[in-house]
Amino acid sequence: MKILRYLLQKEFIQILRNKSMWPIIFLMPIIQMVILVNAATLELKKSDVYVVDQDMSDASRQLVDKLKGNPFFQITSITDNDHLADQQLLNGKAGVVLDIPENFEKHLKRNNQASLQLRVDAINGLAAELTWSYMNSVIVDYNNQIRASWMGVSKFDPPQKIEVSQRYWYNPSLIYSFFMAPGVLVILVTLVGMFLAAVNLVREKEIGTMEQLNVTPIKKYQFIAAKMIPFLAIALLDLSFGLLIAKMVFNMPFEGSLLVLYGFTTVFLLGVLGLGLLISVVSETQQQVFFVSYFFLLVFILMSGLFTPVESMPTWAQWLDHLNPMYYMMKVIRNVVLKGSGFFDLKYEFLSMLGYGVAMFSLAVMRYRKTA
Amino acid sequence: MENENTVIRVRDLVKKFGQFVADDHLSFDVYKGEIFGFLGANGAGKTTAIRMLCGLLEPTSGELTVAGLDGFKQREAIKRRIGYMSQKFSLYEDLTVNENIRLFAGIYGIPTHIRKEKTEELLEKLELGSARKKLVRDLPLGWKQKLAFSLAIIHDPSIVFLDEPSGGVDPVTRRRFWDLIYEAAHEGITVFVTTHYMDEAEYCHRVAIMSAGKIVALDTPKALKKEWDATSMDGVFLKLARSNE
């Protein structure tokens, strides 16, 4: 154990002495948190609506007024030229085209029914669906309104109607940054920990100091542990820094216990740092390490549930996701931060991540060869 | 030739990389306190051989005993009893002289008070006292070399392996470096050194000359010069090379 102490002392001196580490440790969290959390949003705001009103009636104007009052939509122009609408959709100037046909009001009054047409740019399917459903709710609302005003509401015979009132739990105002910030924190600690540790180890191979250590009686687990612990500490430091930014910039709530979050993050980092070091012990150059780590990181992030819910992935992918440490951590951090989940609520995630960490550490130790 | 003074015993040691035979049935003994040189051109198989002896490379076949321990099964135990300095003399350039000493002494489990004594002794001998807090990066090459050697023997190993230790320095600096090697040998540390400098070969007690993976000659420099009727090891080497063509 004494050897580990000397190795750790060496690593920390080297890290603290390396000036190029400071921007990575302190600038990266700021940039990631402030830019990513704000920019990476799935919220639908201000979708451009192009209205083709060929009726120009009271009824059609009422509908357009309803749209004007909706925060999700922004009416770019109202014309009766259907041909222009196509072009607007084609060159991306409109996200959605609402066609109000001629005789809209007449049909509505005479037949008690009328048709509208919605054309939605569905390049981004998710956004298109959202646009469509918001649009739909505006029209349903409009529908109810004219029905009530034309028929008159009878006190004795009110129209039957089920009303749903919404209440969102754990993030009542549906603030998107509260959802994104914890997720970006997971990426941050992974990126910092995994890359720094992996690059540090392979650098010793490149400059030849690794060979010098290999002729000493140093134990393999001591070497791997000495490469892991400093970067685990740096990653946890960045977690603290990131949490502080989330609190100050986004006013993100923190419902759970810090101890639980740090405990889980440590176990999570054991796995990703272990993987980084495993990649490093089987690689010879920094390029190799970068390429392979980047590959894993990309898959981990895209399948972590950061942007898209894991539940909407195909079953086989969900099953595969159990090999993705970020999948567990993403769930853990959001639940701890927003819901206040404790250790026992997340014990399955804890055990999975612990298993992952032990496996990765052992593999890195096993694959590290002191003899070529 | 084998006796109780044998510290390295090599029999029919072979190392293949795929089809390429880097070392072809090497057999020799090295005795305690001896300075044993491995001489040969680049690519003759010297570095491969020394790396096998240190436990950095797995031999393909043969027998190997280092410091009384089996070179196949007791590799980690051997590492406690040997020191190694490579051509890159792998000190940590971003650590100070003191920090390098502390690290390697620590790895070999030298207790703190003994380490402190040894550090003072070492710095005095190398006249490095004033540079103890300097980064190794900022030291001249010759000093780095001497420091690397001193660290390779800081744990009093029975054998020290030096792989082309004096590359890139002038003959005067090389001569001073060899003073350190003689001193270590005098204290009973066996020195195994590879080189392609002929003047260094003259300093060895015995030399083995390698060519294309084989040992083509093995004797004292004096005997070799006599046998090949040459005035220097350079002459021996040239005549040997010609006879092997």
PDB file of N, CA, C and O in Angstrom, chain A residues 212-258:
ATOM      1  N   GLN A 212      10.176   1.709 -17.540  1.00  0.00           N
ATOM      2  CA  GLN A 212      10.944   1.791 -16.298  1.00  0.00           C
ATOM      3  C   GLN A 212      10.123   1.250 -15.125  1.00  0.00           C
ATOM      4  O   GLN A 212      10.648   0.541 -14.274  1.00  0.00           O
ATOM      5  N   LEU A 213       8.829   1.575 -15.110  1.00  0.00           N
ATOM      6  CA  LEU A 213       7.981   1.065 -14.029  1.00  0.00           C
ATOM      7  C   LEU A 213       7.800  -0.444 -14.158  1.00  0.00           C
ATOM      8  O   LEU A 213       7.684  -1.157 -13.167  1.00  0.00           O
ATOM      9  N   ASN A 214       7.792  -0.925 -15.401  1.00  0.00           N
ATOM     10  CA  ASN A 214       7.570  -2.357 -15.623  1.00  0.00           C
ATOM     11  C   ASN A 214       8.725  -3.236 -15.141  1.00  0.00           C
ATOM     12  O   ASN A 214       8.539  -4.423 -14.934  1.00  0.00           O
ATOM     13  N   VAL A 215       9.929  -2.662 -14.994  1.00  0.00           N
ATOM     14  CA  VAL A 215      11.034  -3.478 -14.462  1.00  0.00           C
ATOM     15  C   VAL A 215      11.114  -3.383 -12.942  1.00  0.00           C
ATOM     16  O   VAL A 215      12.003  -3.953 -12.335  1.00  0.00           O
ATOM     17  N   THR A 216      10.190  -2.637 -12.339  1.00  0.00           N
ATOM     18  CA  THR A 216      10.163  -2.574 -10.873  1.00  0.00           C
ATOM     19  C   THR A 216       9.132  -3.577 -10.341  1.00  0.00           C
ATOM     20  O   THR A 216       8.269  -4.035 -11.095  1.00  0.00           O
ATOM     21  N   PRO A 217       9.221  -3.899  -9.048  1.00  0.00           N
ATOM     22  CA  PRO A 217       8.278  -4.882  -8.491  1.00  0.00           C
ATOM     23  C   PRO A 217       6.888  -4.306  -8.227  1.00  0.00           C
ATOM     24  O   PRO A 217       6.126  -4.875  -7.457  1.00  0.00           O
ATOM     25  N   ILE A 218       6.547  -3.219  -8.840  1.00  0.00           N
ATOM     26  CA  ILE A 218       5.241  -2.581  -8.658  1.00  0.00           C
ATOM     27  C   ILE A 218       4.124  -3.562  -9.051  1.00  0.00           C
ATOM     28  O   ILE A 218       4.236  -4.288 -10.025  1.00  0.00           O
ATOM     29  N   LYS A 219       3.066  -3.573  -8.261  1.00  0.00           N
ATOM     30  CA  LYS A 219       1.951  -4.485  -8.561  1.00  0.00           C
ATOM     31  C   LYS A 219       1.026  -3.847  -9.602  1.00  0.00           C
ATOM     32  O   LYS A 219       0.855  -2.635  -9.612  1.00  0.00           O
ATOM     33  N   LYS A 220       0.431  -4.705 -10.417  1.00  0.00           N
ATOM     34  CA  LYS A 220      -0.382  -4.169 -11.508  1.00  0.00           C
ATOM     35  C   LYS A 220      -1.575  -3.357 -10.992  1.00  0.00           C
ATOM     36  O   LYS A 220      -1.882  -2.291 -11.517  1.00  0.00           O
ATOM     37  N   TYR A 221      -2.217  -3.860  -9.930  1.00  0.00           N
ATOM     38  CA  TYR A 221      -3.394  -3.136  -9.437  1.00  0.00           C
ATOM     39  C   TYR A 221      -2.986  -1.793  -8.834  1.00  0.00           C
ATOM     40  O   TYR A 221      -3.724  -0.815  -8.894  1.00  0.00           O
ATOM     41  N   GLN A 222      -1.763  -1.746  -8.274  1.00  0.00           N
ATOM     42  CA  GLN A 222      -1.296  -0.481  -7.704  1.00  0.00           C
ATOM     43  C   GLN A 222      -1.130   0.557  -8.812  1.00  0.00           C
ATOM     44  O   GLN A 222      -1.508   1.719  -8.657  1.00  0.00           O
ATOM     45  N   PHE A 223      -0.572   0.112  -9.912  1.00  0.00           N
ATOM     46  CA  PHE A 223      -0.365   1.028 -11.026  1.00  0.00           C
ATOM     47  C   PHE A 223      -1.696   1.552 -11.557  1.00  0.00           C
ATOM     48  O   PHE A 223      -1.883   2.761 -11.747  1.00  0.00           O
ATOM     49  N   ILE A 224      -2.642   0.643 -11.790  1.00  0.00           N
ATOM     50  CA  ILE A 224      -3.942   1.063 -12.331  1.00  0.00           C
ATOM     51  C   ILE A 224      -4.671   1.968 -11.336  1.00  0.00           C
ATOM     52  O   ILE A 224      -5.243   3.001 -11.714  1.00  0.00           O
ATOM     53  N   ALA A 225      -4.612   1.618 -10.066  1.00  0.00           N
ATOM     54  CA  ALA A 225      -5.283   2.440  -9.053  1.00  0.00           C
ATOM     55  C   ALA A 225      -4.665   3.834  -9.014  1.00  0.00           C
ATOM     56  O   ALA A 225      -5.371   4.835  -8.891  1.00  0.00           O
ATOM     57  N   ALA A 226      -3.339   3.891  -9.151  1.00  0.00           N
ATOM     58  CA  ALA A 226      -2.669   5.189  -9.107  1.00  0.00           C
ATOM     59  C   ALA A 226      -3.036   6.044 -10.307  1.00  0.00           C
ATOM     60  O   ALA A 226      -2.980   7.264 -10.254  1.00  0.00           O
ATOM     61  N   LYS A 227      -3.407   5.394 -11.406  1.00  0.00           N
ATOM     62  CA  LYS A 227      -3.819   6.156 -12.584  1.00  0.00           C
ATOM     63  C   LYS A 227      -5.286   6.550 -12.480  1.00  0.00           C
ATOM     64  O   LYS A 227      -5.744   7.445 -13.172  1.00  0.00           O
ATOM     65  N   MET A 228      -6.048   5.844 -11.644  1.00  0.00           N
ATOM     66  CA  MET A 228      -7.481   6.102 -11.564  1.00  0.00           C
ATOM     67  C   MET A 228      -7.831   7.165 -10.522  1.00  0.00           C
ATOM     68  O   MET A 228      -8.589   8.100 -10.799  1.00  0.00           O
ATOM     69  N   ILE A 229      -7.271   7.030  -9.338  1.00  0.00           N
ATOM     70  CA  ILE A 229      -7.684   7.862  -8.212  1.00  0.00           C
ATOM     71  C   ILE A 229      -7.546   9.374  -8.474  1.00  0.00           C
ATOM     72  O   ILE A 229      -8.505  10.114  -8.227  1.00  0.00           O
ATOM     73  N   PRO A 230      -6.421   9.851  -9.025  1.00  0.00           N
ATOM     74  CA  PRO A 230      -6.330  11.299  -9.231  1.00  0.00           C
ATOM     75  C   PRO A 230      -7.414  11.834 -10.171  1.00  0.00           C
ATOM     76  O   PRO A 230      -7.964  12.908  -9.943  1.00  0.00           O
ATOM     77  N   PHE A 231      -7.748  11.066 -11.202  1.00  0.00           N
ATOM     78  CA  PHE A 231      -8.707  11.558 -12.185  1.00  0.00           C
ATOM     79  C   PHE A 231     -10.130  11.418 -11.670  1.00  0.00           C
ATOM     80  O   PHE A 231     -11.015  12.181 -12.047  1.00  0.00           O
ATOM     81  N   LEU A 232     -10.331  10.463 -10.786  1.00  0.00           N
ATOM     82  CA  LEU A 232     -11.614  10.360 -10.108  1.00  0.00           C
ATOM     83  C   LEU A 232     -11.816  11.606  -9.244  1.00  0.00           C
ATOM     84  O   LEU A 232     -12.900  12.202  -9.229  1.00  0.00           O
ATOM     85  N   ALA A 233     -10.748  12.017  -8.582  1.00  0.00           N
ATOM     86  CA  ALA A 233     -10.831  13.215  -7.738  1.00  0.00           C
ATOM     87  C   ALA A 233     -11.120  14.448  -8.594  1.00  0.00           C
ATOM     88  O   ALA A 233     -11.951  15.278  -8.228  1.00  0.00           O
ATOM     89  N   ILE A 234     -10.449  14.541  -9.739  1.00  0.00           N
ATOM     90  CA  ILE A 234     -10.674  15.696 -10.616  1.00  0.00           C
ATOM     91  C   ILE A 234     -12.110  15.714 -11.134  1.00  0.00           C
ATOM     92  O   ILE A 234     -12.768  16.746 -11.175  1.00  0.00           O
ATOM     93  N   ALA A 235     -12.606  14.527 -11.506  1.00  0.00           N
ATOM     94  CA  ALA A 235     -13.971  14.440 -12.020  1.00  0.00           C
ATOM     95  C   ALA A 235     -14.973  14.861 -10.941  1.00  0.00           C
ATOM     96  O   ALA A 235     -15.948  15.561 -11.222  1.00  0.00           O
ATOM     97  N   LEU A 236     -14.744  14.449  -9.694  1.00  0.00           N
ATOM     98  CA  LEU A 236     -15.653  14.830  -8.609  1.00  0.00           C
ATOM     99  C   LEU A 236     -15.568  16.337  -8.328  1.00  0.00           C
ATOM    100  O   LEU A 236     -16.570  16.973  -8.024  1.00  0.00           O
ATOM    101  N   LEU A 237     -14.366  16.880  -8.487  1.00  0.00           N
ATOM    102  CA  LEU A 237     -14.190  18.323  -8.341  1.00  0.00           C
ATOM    103  C   LEU A 237     -15.011  19.044  -9.410  1.00  0.00           C
ATOM    104  O   LEU A 237     -15.709  20.018  -9.130  1.00  0.00           O
ATOM    105  N   ASP A 238     -14.960  18.513 -10.627  1.00  0.00           N
ATOM    106  CA  ASP A 238     -15.728  19.107 -11.718  1.00  0.00           C
ATOM    107  C   ASP A 238     -17.230  18.940 -11.504  1.00  0.00           C
ATOM    108  O   ASP A 238     -18.011  19.790 -11.916  1.00  0.00           O
ATOM    109  N   LEU A 239     -17.616  17.853 -10.851  1.00  0.00           N
ATOM    110  CA  LEU A 239     -19.034  17.664 -10.534  1.00  0.00           C
ATOM    111  C   LEU A 239     -19.488  18.787  -9.605  1.00  0.00           C
ATOM    112  O   LEU A 239     -20.541  19.401  -9.821  1.00  0.00           O
ATOM    113  N   SER A 240     -18.672  19.064  -8.592  1.00  0.00           N
ATOM    114  CA  SER A 240     -19.013  20.127  -7.644  1.00  0.00           C
ATOM    115  C   SER A 240     -19.104  21.468  -8.354  1.00  0.00           C
ATOM    116  O   SER A 240     -20.033  22.242  -8.137  1.00  0.00           O
ATOM    117  N   PHE A 241     -18.132  21.697  -9.196  1.00  0.00           N
ATOM    118  CA  PHE A 241     -18.076  22.941  -9.939  1.00  0.00           C
ATOM    119  C   PHE A 241     -19.310  23.072 -10.843  1.00  0.00           C
ATOM    120  O   PHE A 241     -19.946  24.128 -10.892  1.00  0.00           O
ATOM    121  N   GLY A 242     -19.645  21.986 -11.515  1.00  0.00           N
ATOM    122  CA  GLY A 242     -20.801  21.979 -12.408  1.00  0.00           C
ATOM    123  C   GLY A 242     -22.107  22.186 -11.652  1.00  0.00           C
ATOM    124  O   GLY A 242     -22.999  22.895 -12.115  1.00  0.00           O
ATOM    125  N   LEU A 243     -22.221  21.562 -10.485  1.00  0.00           N
ATOM    126  CA  LEU A 243     -23.440  21.721  -9.677  1.00  0.00           C
ATOM    127  C   LEU A 243     -23.604  23.177  -9.255  1.00  0.00           C
ATOM    128  O   LEU A 243     -24.709  23.720  -9.261  1.00  0.00           O
ATOM    129  N   LEU A 244     -22.475  23.784  -8.930  1.00  0.00           N
ATOM    130  CA  LEU A 244     -22.476  25.176  -8.524  1.00  0.00           C
ATOM    131  C   LEU A 244     -22.966  26.057  -9.677  1.00  0.00           C
ATOM    132  O   LEU A 244     -23.785  26.954  -9.483  1.00  0.00           O
ATOM    133  N   ILE A 245     -22.476  25.766 -10.873  1.00  0.00           N
ATOM    134  CA  ILE A 245     -22.899  26.530 -12.050  1.00  0.00           C
ATOM    135  C   ILE A 245     -24.393  26.330 -12.292  1.00  0.00           C
ATOM    136  O   ILE A 245     -25.136  27.288 -12.536  1.00  0.00           O
ATOM    137  N   ALA A 246     -24.840  25.084 -12.167  1.00  0.00           N
ATOM    138  CA  ALA A 246     -26.257  24.788 -12.391  1.00  0.00           C
ATOM    139  C   ALA A 246     -27.128  25.564 -11.416  1.00  0.00           C
ATOM    140  O   ALA A 246     -28.202  26.048 -11.751  1.00  0.00           O
ATOM    141  N   LYS A 247     -26.631  25.676 -10.179  1.00  0.00           N
ATOM    142  CA  LYS A 247     -27.382  26.391  -9.141  1.00  0.00           C
ATOM    143  C   LYS A 247     -27.404  27.892  -9.449  1.00  0.00           C
ATOM    144  O   LYS A 247     -28.453  28.527  -9.407  1.00  0.00           O
ATOM    145  N   MET A 248     -26.229  28.399  -9.804  1.00  0.00           N
ATOM    146  CA  MET A 248     -26.128  29.848  -9.973  1.00  0.00           C
ATOM    147  C   MET A 248     -26.729  30.339 -11.279  1.00  0.00           C
ATOM    148  O   MET A 248     -27.410  31.353 -11.316  1.00  0.00           O
ATOM    149  N   VAL A 249     -26.482  29.598 -12.351  1.00  0.00           N
ATOM    150  CA  VAL A 249     -26.928  30.074 -13.662  1.00  0.00           C
ATOM    151  C   VAL A 249     -28.384  29.690 -13.946  1.00  0.00           C
ATOM    152  O   VAL A 249     -29.156  30.480 -14.461  1.00  0.00           O
ATOM    153  N   PHE A 250     -28.740  28.452 -13.598  1.00  0.00           N
ATOM    154  CA  PHE A 250     -30.088  27.982 -13.959  1.00  0.00           C
ATOM    155  C   PHE A 250     -31.028  27.910 -12.769  1.00  0.00           C
ATOM    156  O   PHE A 250     -32.190  27.575 -12.911  1.00  0.00           O
ATOM    157  N   ASN A 251     -30.472  28.156 -11.576  1.00  0.00           N
ATOM    158  CA  ASN A 251     -31.255  28.016 -10.369  1.00  0.00           C
ATOM    159  C   ASN A 251     -31.877  26.625 -10.269  1.00  0.00           C
ATOM    160  O   ASN A 251     -33.034  26.460  -9.886  1.00  0.00           O
ATOM    161  N   MET A 252     -31.074  25.636 -10.635  1.00  0.00           N
ATOM    162  CA  MET A 252     -31.549  24.249 -10.622  1.00  0.00           C
ATOM    163  C   MET A 252     -31.803  23.800  -9.186  1.00  0.00           C
ATOM    164  O   MET A 252     -31.009  24.051  -8.298  1.00  0.00           O
ATOM    165  N   PRO A 253     -32.955  23.165  -8.941  1.00  0.00           N
ATOM    166  CA  PRO A 253     -33.220  22.683  -7.581  1.00  0.00           C
ATOM    167  C   PRO A 253     -32.339  21.475  -7.264  1.00  0.00           C
ATOM    168  O   PRO A 253     -31.806  20.842  -8.168  1.00  0.00           O
ATOM    169  N   PHE A 254     -32.162  21.178  -5.999  1.00  0.00           N
ATOM    170  CA  PHE A 254     -31.453  19.961  -5.624  1.00  0.00           C
ATOM    171  C   PHE A 254     -32.210  19.311  -4.487  1.00  0.00           C
ATOM    172  O   PHE A 254     -32.121  19.715  -3.339  1.00  0.00           O
ATOM    173  N   GLU A 255     -33.022  18.300  -4.848  1.00  0.00           N
ATOM    174  CA  GLU A 255     -33.942  17.711  -3.874  1.00  0.00           C
ATOM    175  C   GLU A 255     -33.288  16.642  -3.008  1.00  0.00           C
ATOM    176  O   GLU A 255     -33.668  16.427  -1.876  1.00  0.00           O
ATOM    177  N   GLY A 256     -32.316  15.924  -3.589  1.00  0.00           N
ATOM    178  CA  GLY A 256     -31.757  14.760  -2.895  1.00  0.00           C
ATOM    179  C   GLY A 256     -30.587  15.103  -1.996  1.00  0.00           C
ATOM    180  O   GLY A 256     -30.384  16.248  -1.625  1.00  0.00           O
ATOM    181  N   SER A 257     -29.818  14.056  -1.654  1.00  0.00           N
ATOM    182  CA  SER A 257     -28.680  14.287  -0.769  1.00  0.00           C
ATOM    183  C   SER A 257     -27.392  14.298  -1.587  1.00  0.00           C
ATOM    184  O   SER A 257     -27.206  13.498  -2.511  1.00  0.00           O
ATOM    185  N   LEU A 258     -26.524  15.225  -1.245  1.00  0.00           N
ATOM    186  CA  LEU A 258     -25.238  15.339  -1.934  1.00  0.00           C
ATOM    187  C   LEU A 258     -24.425  14.070  -1.746  1.00  0.00           C
ATOM    188  O   LEU A 258     -23.755  13.600  -2.662  1.00  0.00           O
TER     189      LEU A 258
END
